[in-house]
């Protein structure tokens, strides 16, 4: 019998959510019935999420994609001869040639969707471990220098230079240090962390191991939100396998160096994405934000020096070490180096993950990649950077995606998630939701955030109920702006400090939705 | 035999009295919740920062974290009952009362809103005859809000008994709910 034809069916939560398991079963069953030799491999998702489940068939010309495949399509695909890459209404051509994928610059996500996420062999065969092997031969200080030179900034939101953070931890003497991976990913419109953890878990393990070598930490924790059961399962399986073959443990790759890690599960609190709140949660307490200083880099988990980084930051470390700092640094614009996995969500025809160098525009993402709105109506507003990010009107869609350029327009790139809304959106409602979200998720430590957000909801309700009285409405708008000022100035962390961004941007750019003519203050950005 | 009964009497009143109870005594408790909690504690309490893993394990086994487990946890971890209670109530994931036979979590965050998520939420409420954070009168489903499932590119999304579902319409939701009820009817 000839070698089986390999068919890939993603096992990522996004594919499972649209019946990928049933598709995989149907493929196996029908192949069996027809006496065809097929091997189904469950890969990660390529991130072309409107095509999920995106099934790929291996042909001599390369992997050919079909999608979105429903279980009931499978028999027809066999009839059409898909095992040789034949035409069919769901035929998408060679996967690598699909423009959405071809136009990307995949560095961090190079293997995601390509390999079997849990295969140690696939990982090593597709460039894995190159970075770690190089790091093992380097002085810790030299690893940190590479990170500093790469220009990598934290991908979890605050964009703080990763190398500098590591340097502080390295310079804090202690009998014990920790590497903590922030996998809380609570922002609406973001799923890159999940896609990576489910699609290429070893790259995160490799990145954390390199971080451990660089700063002298021997233990790590990955704090994953409880909403991600599949990511937790994949990571746990990967850690067990990595330990079995000596990629983790007391003798990492036979180097005599020690590094091990474990997964810890969150419990549904958004604020636990904030780094100090996350540490409290790991210690077994309520996730209440700590005042800084001391920085976690000096006194973090259990009072020990701790590197805390986002999933994507840590998963980008291996390629920086493998290809060298300069290679990574040369992508991007200004002080925004490298690539960012942008996440296209909301009302878009082609939602998904787009890893690209900084510097493209929102308009490119929305139309060239996203294909415009899913509803067919005009797009009106895009929230960038999660629930604390500003709503951008069309006049701002050409600003280059670059951390500094976004700060200039009172917006933030954050984790790189964007949520698009069509013209049926009511921006006063979205502003109300931002305040309500802050009220629900506040850790309760400071008054402006805890109480202010509740008052914010009430004030927006009064504006909406203002009826025919423009004067009363103007008064309430004034009050709302005051309140936003207080929250921005008086909150300990960015939950209370940035919730005003979506509110003020809605007010400034879409005043008509609040029943007011225009936004007053000159402070409002172009 | 006689001795064992005495032990379990001690154990079952131990929680209520707030007295110190050794973990092995608690493991032999006649109250299943206390016994299970003690077993979990014996396994997990010595790791650093054990409280969340313990609470997850207890809820996984018992379906919730019942009041009688709190005392056992507090004693084993050298915390006050108020501290443990404080942690349980801080995190939306933990519950003190058991949920219904099935759980429906509907995403209410922005991306899902942009694709009709609020309409879907209203449909779920009407269909189940209950509001969020409550259970349907027939005990079939508990309805919970969730703020993003990481399925935002295929909004709106829901989770049913831990299984994710994307691109959900009201019709599709009805089918999914019916299917969930069949599987464990
Ligand atoms: C309210 C709030 C929520 C946050 N949520 C996350 C999150 O889910 N994931 C994340 O990586 N960072 C989150 N952050 C940022 C972290 O505090 C921290 O800056 C980040 O984990 C550091 O890692 P990085 O330097 O690699 O970005 C959040 C911050 C705030 C204020
Ligand atoms: S701003 Fe809000 S979430 Fe942040 S520390 Fe203050 S109360 Fe807690
Ligand atoms: S906003 Fe609903 S899944 Fe992310």
XYZ file of N, CA and C in Angstrom, chain A residues 398-523:
378
model
N -5.853 56.094 8.228
C -4.614 56.062 7.450
C -3.375 56.307 8.295
N -3.555 56.548 9.580
C -2.410 56.731 10.473
C -1.618 55.421 10.505
N -0.289 55.498 10.321
C 0.471 54.234 10.339
C 0.412 53.563 11.704
N 0.306 52.257 11.686
C 0.286 51.506 12.938
C 1.705 51.483 13.490
N 1.897 52.322 14.452
C 3.204 52.574 15.039
C 2.868 53.115 16.432
N 3.507 52.556 17.468
C 3.123 52.921 18.842
C 3.044 54.434 19.041
N 4.085 55.140 18.582
C 4.125 56.584 18.838
C 3.072 57.346 18.046
N 2.861 56.937 16.786
C 1.863 57.640 15.963
C 0.473 57.481 16.578
N 0.219 56.347 17.170
C -1.083 56.136 17.792
C -1.242 56.975 19.058
N -0.175 57.089 19.841
C -0.260 57.936 21.042
C -0.609 59.370 20.625
N -0.040 59.806 19.484
C -0.307 61.150 18.963
C -1.797 61.408 18.739
N -2.545 60.376 18.416
C -3.981 60.598 18.182
C -4.811 60.080 19.362
N -4.187 60.010 20.544
C -4.889 59.554 21.759
C -5.486 58.165 21.594
N -4.760 57.314 20.891
C -5.208 55.931 20.732
C -4.058 55.020 21.138
N -4.313 53.738 21.141
C -3.220 52.817 21.446
C -3.345 51.542 20.624
N -2.169 50.985 20.316
C -2.171 49.746 19.536
C -2.418 48.552 20.447
N -1.932 48.661 21.685
C -2.155 47.603 22.662
C -1.652 46.265 22.151
N -2.511 45.291 22.228
C -2.179 43.929 21.871
C -2.370 43.688 20.354
N -2.796 44.747 19.625
C -2.931 44.609 18.178
C -4.267 44.059 17.722
N -5.252 44.096 18.595
C -6.583 43.627 18.214
C -7.415 44.780 17.684
N -8.192 44.542 16.641
C -9.105 45.583 16.205
C -10.492 45.004 16.001
N -11.479 45.792 16.401
C -12.869 45.361 16.283
C -13.614 46.391 15.436
N -14.131 45.933 14.307
C -14.791 46.840 13.367
C -16.303 46.843 13.567
N -16.884 48.023 13.406
C -18.336 48.181 13.530
C -18.886 48.818 12.263
N -20.043 48.382 11.814
C -20.648 49.032 10.655
C -21.504 50.215 11.109
N -22.204 50.826 10.165
C -22.897 52.090 10.467
C -24.160 51.917 11.308
N -24.475 50.704 11.720
C -25.625 50.551 12.613
C -25.220 50.719 14.077
N -23.941 50.903 14.319
C -23.469 50.991 15.709
C -23.958 52.283 16.376
N -24.314 52.174 17.635
C -24.676 53.351 18.416
C -23.508 53.636 19.356
N -22.761 54.696 19.067
C -21.530 54.928 19.812
C -21.765 55.357 21.265
N -22.932 55.910 21.551
C -23.230 56.229 22.955
C -23.377 54.922 23.745
N -23.945 53.931 23.093
C -24.057 52.617 23.748
C -22.701 51.985 23.971
N -21.805 52.142 22.995
C -20.471 51.564 23.148
C -19.713 52.278 24.271
N -19.912 53.587 24.375
C -19.271 54.339 25.456
C -19.817 53.866 26.802
N -21.114 53.656 26.841
C -21.732 53.167 28.072
C -21.164 51.799 28.428
N -21.006 50.964 27.410
C -20.469 49.621 27.663
C -19.046 49.696 28.233
N -18.243 50.626 27.707
C -16.855 50.745 28.192
C -16.850 51.057 29.685
N -17.724 51.966 30.095
C -17.826 52.316 31.516
C -18.356 51.134 32.335
N -19.338 50.464 31.785
C -19.938 49.337 32.490
C -18.912 48.217 32.671
N -18.132 47.986 31.627
C -17.101 46.955 31.693
C -16.106 47.280 32.798
N -15.736 48.548 32.869
C -14.800 48.994 33.910
C -15.422 48.782 35.293
N -16.708 49.061 35.411
C -17.378 48.869 36.706
C -17.427 47.388 37.075
N -17.709 46.531 36.100
C -17.781 45.095 36.371
C -16.411 44.545 36.744
N -15.380 45.003 36.046
C -14.070 44.379 36.177
C -13.119 45.096 37.127
N -13.504 46.236 37.670
C -12.616 46.974 38.571
C -12.178 46.089 39.738
N -10.901 46.198 40.123
C -10.429 45.399 41.262
C -10.870 46.028 42.572
N -11.334 47.278 42.492
C -11.917 47.921 43.657
C -10.963 48.709 44.520
N -9.698 48.754 44.123
C -8.725 49.411 44.996
C -8.867 50.930 45.007
N -9.162 51.519 43.857
C -9.261 52.995 43.888
C -10.638 53.535 43.513
N -10.981 54.613 44.210
C -12.315 55.194 44.088
C -12.659 55.690 42.677
N -11.758 56.406 42.010
C -12.147 56.904 40.679
C -12.582 55.781 39.744
N -11.922 54.657 39.846
C -12.260 53.539 38.962
C -13.502 52.821 39.465
N -13.515 52.489 40.747
C -14.603 51.674 41.288
C -15.931 52.410 41.233
N -15.930 53.645 41.742
C -17.183 54.413 41.808
C -17.384 55.208 40.518
N -16.279 55.767 40.026
C -16.375 56.630 38.844
C -17.018 55.917 37.661
N -16.664 54.649 37.468
C -17.213 53.949 36.310
C -18.729 53.767 36.443
N -19.204 53.533 37.664
C -20.651 53.404 37.877
C -21.348 54.739 37.610
N -20.742 55.813 38.121
C -21.301 57.147 37.842
C -21.250 57.449 36.353
N -20.226 56.950 35.690
C -20.095 57.161 34.246
C -21.264 56.544 33.491
N -21.619 55.324 33.888
C -22.755 54.654 33.242
C -24.017 55.489 33.442
N -24.214 55.931 34.686
C -25.419 56.733 34.989
C -25.454 58.019 34.169
N -24.295 58.652 34.074
C -24.247 59.925 33.350
C -24.559 59.718 31.868
N -24.006 58.659 31.289
C -24.295 58.384 29.874
C -25.781 58.074 29.701
N -26.357 57.370 30.662
C -27.794 57.105 30.598
C -28.591 58.411 30.618
N -28.144 59.349 31.452
C -28.858 60.634 31.523
C -28.745 61.383 30.205
N -27.553 61.304 29.584
C -27.393 61.978 28.293
C -28.354 61.375 27.279
N -28.408 60.046 27.281
C -29.286 59.365 26.320
C -30.741 59.696 26.579
N -31.089 59.890 27.866
C -32.479 60.171 28.213
C -32.790 61.658 28.145
N -31.766 62.456 27.806
C -31.875 63.917 27.846
C -33.014 64.480 27.021
N -33.592 63.690 26.140
C -34.747 64.101 25.346
C -34.503 65.393 24.594
N -35.422 66.295 24.709
C -35.366 67.498 23.890
C -34.586 68.640 24.546
N -34.005 68.363 25.702
C -33.363 69.463 26.406
C -31.841 69.505 26.192
N -31.399 70.284 25.205
C -29.981 70.282 24.862
C -29.099 70.840 25.988
N -29.660 71.710 26.775
C -28.848 72.337 27.815
C -28.479 71.329 28.892
N -29.487 70.554 29.297
C -29.245 69.517 30.295
C -28.228 68.517 29.775
N -28.380 68.205 28.496
C -27.484 67.240 27.895
C -26.051 67.764 27.914
N -25.897 69.022 27.556
C -24.564 69.622 27.532
C -23.935 69.588 28.920
N -24.778 69.827 29.918
C -24.300 69.805 31.298
C -23.780 68.416 31.677
N -24.549 67.404 31.289
C -24.149 66.033 31.603
C -22.886 65.645 30.838
N -22.768 66.121 29.608
C -21.559 65.832 28.825
C -20.341 66.445 29.527
N -20.520 67.647 30.005
C -19.456 68.322 30.742
C -19.051 67.487 31.964
N -20.052 67.003 32.663
C -19.827 66.181 33.851
C -19.069 64.901 33.483
N -19.474 64.314 32.376
C -18.836 63.066 31.934
C -17.355 63.311 31.629
N -17.071 64.440 31.003
C -15.664 64.748 30.690
C -14.855 64.958 31.971
N -15.475 65.615 32.924
C -14.825 65.820 34.221
C -14.496 64.493 34.879
N -15.474 63.637 34.840
C -15.332 62.321 35.444
C -14.194 61.559 34.771
N -14.140 61.623 33.446
C -13.072 60.959 32.701
C -11.715 61.507 33.134
N -11.638 62.804 33.293
C -10.401 63.445 33.768
C -9.970 62.865 35.104
N -10.937 62.766 36.018
C -10.643 62.250 37.356
C -10.165 60.807 37.277
N -10.827 60.028 36.455
C -10.420 58.621 36.321
C -9.022 58.517 35.735
N -8.743 59.312 34.713
C -7.426 59.248 34.077
C -6.331 59.667 35.043
N -6.638 60.685 35.837
C -5.610 61.219 36.731
C -5.497 60.465 38.043
N -6.569 59.841 38.465
C -6.576 59.316 39.828
C -6.614 57.809 39.963
N -6.420 57.088 38.854
C -6.478 55.635 38.942
C -5.077 55.050 39.039
N -5.007 53.941 39.748
C -3.707 53.308 39.959
C -3.239 52.548 38.724
N -4.161 51.933 38.013
C -3.737 51.166 36.831
C -4.543 51.606 35.616
N -4.222 50.982 34.495
C -4.823 51.418 33.239
C -6.292 51.034 33.085
N -6.829 50.183 33.948
C -8.256 49.886 33.779
C -9.069 51.164 34.014
N -8.889 51.755 35.186
C -9.566 53.023 35.446
C -8.938 54.164 34.660
N -7.638 54.065 34.423
C -6.917 55.163 33.779
C -7.167 55.271 32.292
N -7.582 54.164 31.666
C -7.773 54.219 30.218
C -9.196 53.976 29.757
N -10.068 53.525 30.653
C -11.463 53.359 30.252
C -12.025 54.652 29.643
N -11.542 55.824 30.077
C -12.007 57.048 29.420
C -11.652 57.153 27.928
N -10.651 56.391 27.455
C -10.297 56.516 26.032
C -11.435 56.116 25.097
N -12.021 54.938 25.269
C -13.157 54.637 24.388
C -14.310 55.635 24.575
N -14.516 56.082 25.810
C -15.634 56.995 26.077
C -15.405 58.343 25.386
N -14.223 58.915 25.612
C -13.948 60.234 25.036
C -13.844 60.181 23.517
N -13.269 59.106 22.999
C -13.164 59.035 21.536
C -14.555 58.935 20.918
N -15.445 58.204 21.569
C -16.814 58.110 21.053
C -17.474 59.491 21.080
N -17.267 60.172 22.193
C -17.858 61.504 22.368
C -17.273 62.505 21.363
N -15.958 62.430 21.170
C -15.304 63.396 20.288
C -15.591 63.153 18.816
N -15.612 61.882 18.427
C -15.722 61.595 17.007
C -17.146 61.301 16.541
N -18.002 60.957 17.485
C -19.379 60.596 17.100
C -20.396 61.322 17.992
N -20.256 62.666 18.116
C -21.118 63.393 19.061
C -22.606 63.222 18.752
N -22.929 63.064 17.478
C -24.353 62.968 17.110
C -25.043 61.797 17.806
N -24.266 60.746 18.109
C -24.875 59.587 18.776
C -25.265 59.904 20.220
N -24.693 60.985 20.755
C -25.025 61.391 22.124
C -26.081 62.496 22.100
N -26.546 62.826 20.897
C -27.531 63.887 20.774
C -26.943 65.272 20.976
N -25.624 65.399 20.752
C -25.022 66.724 20.833
C -24.421 67.061 19.478
N -24.205 68.375 19.270
C -23.805 68.779 17.927
C -22.360 68.476 17.612
N -21.491 68.909 18.519
C -20.098 68.606 18.262
C -19.398 68.540 19.597
N -18.215 68.037 19.517
C -17.450 67.872 20.738
C -16.700 69.162 20.972
N -16.766 69.670 22.181
C -16.180 70.962 22.482
C -14.661 70.999 22.543
N -14.024 70.243 23.449
C -12.669 70.615 23.817
C -11.683 70.498 22.670
N -10.769 71.451 22.655
C -9.742 71.486 21.625
C -8.809 70.291 21.766
N -8.796 69.719 22.957
C -7.914 68.584 23.246
C -8.107 67.426 22.274
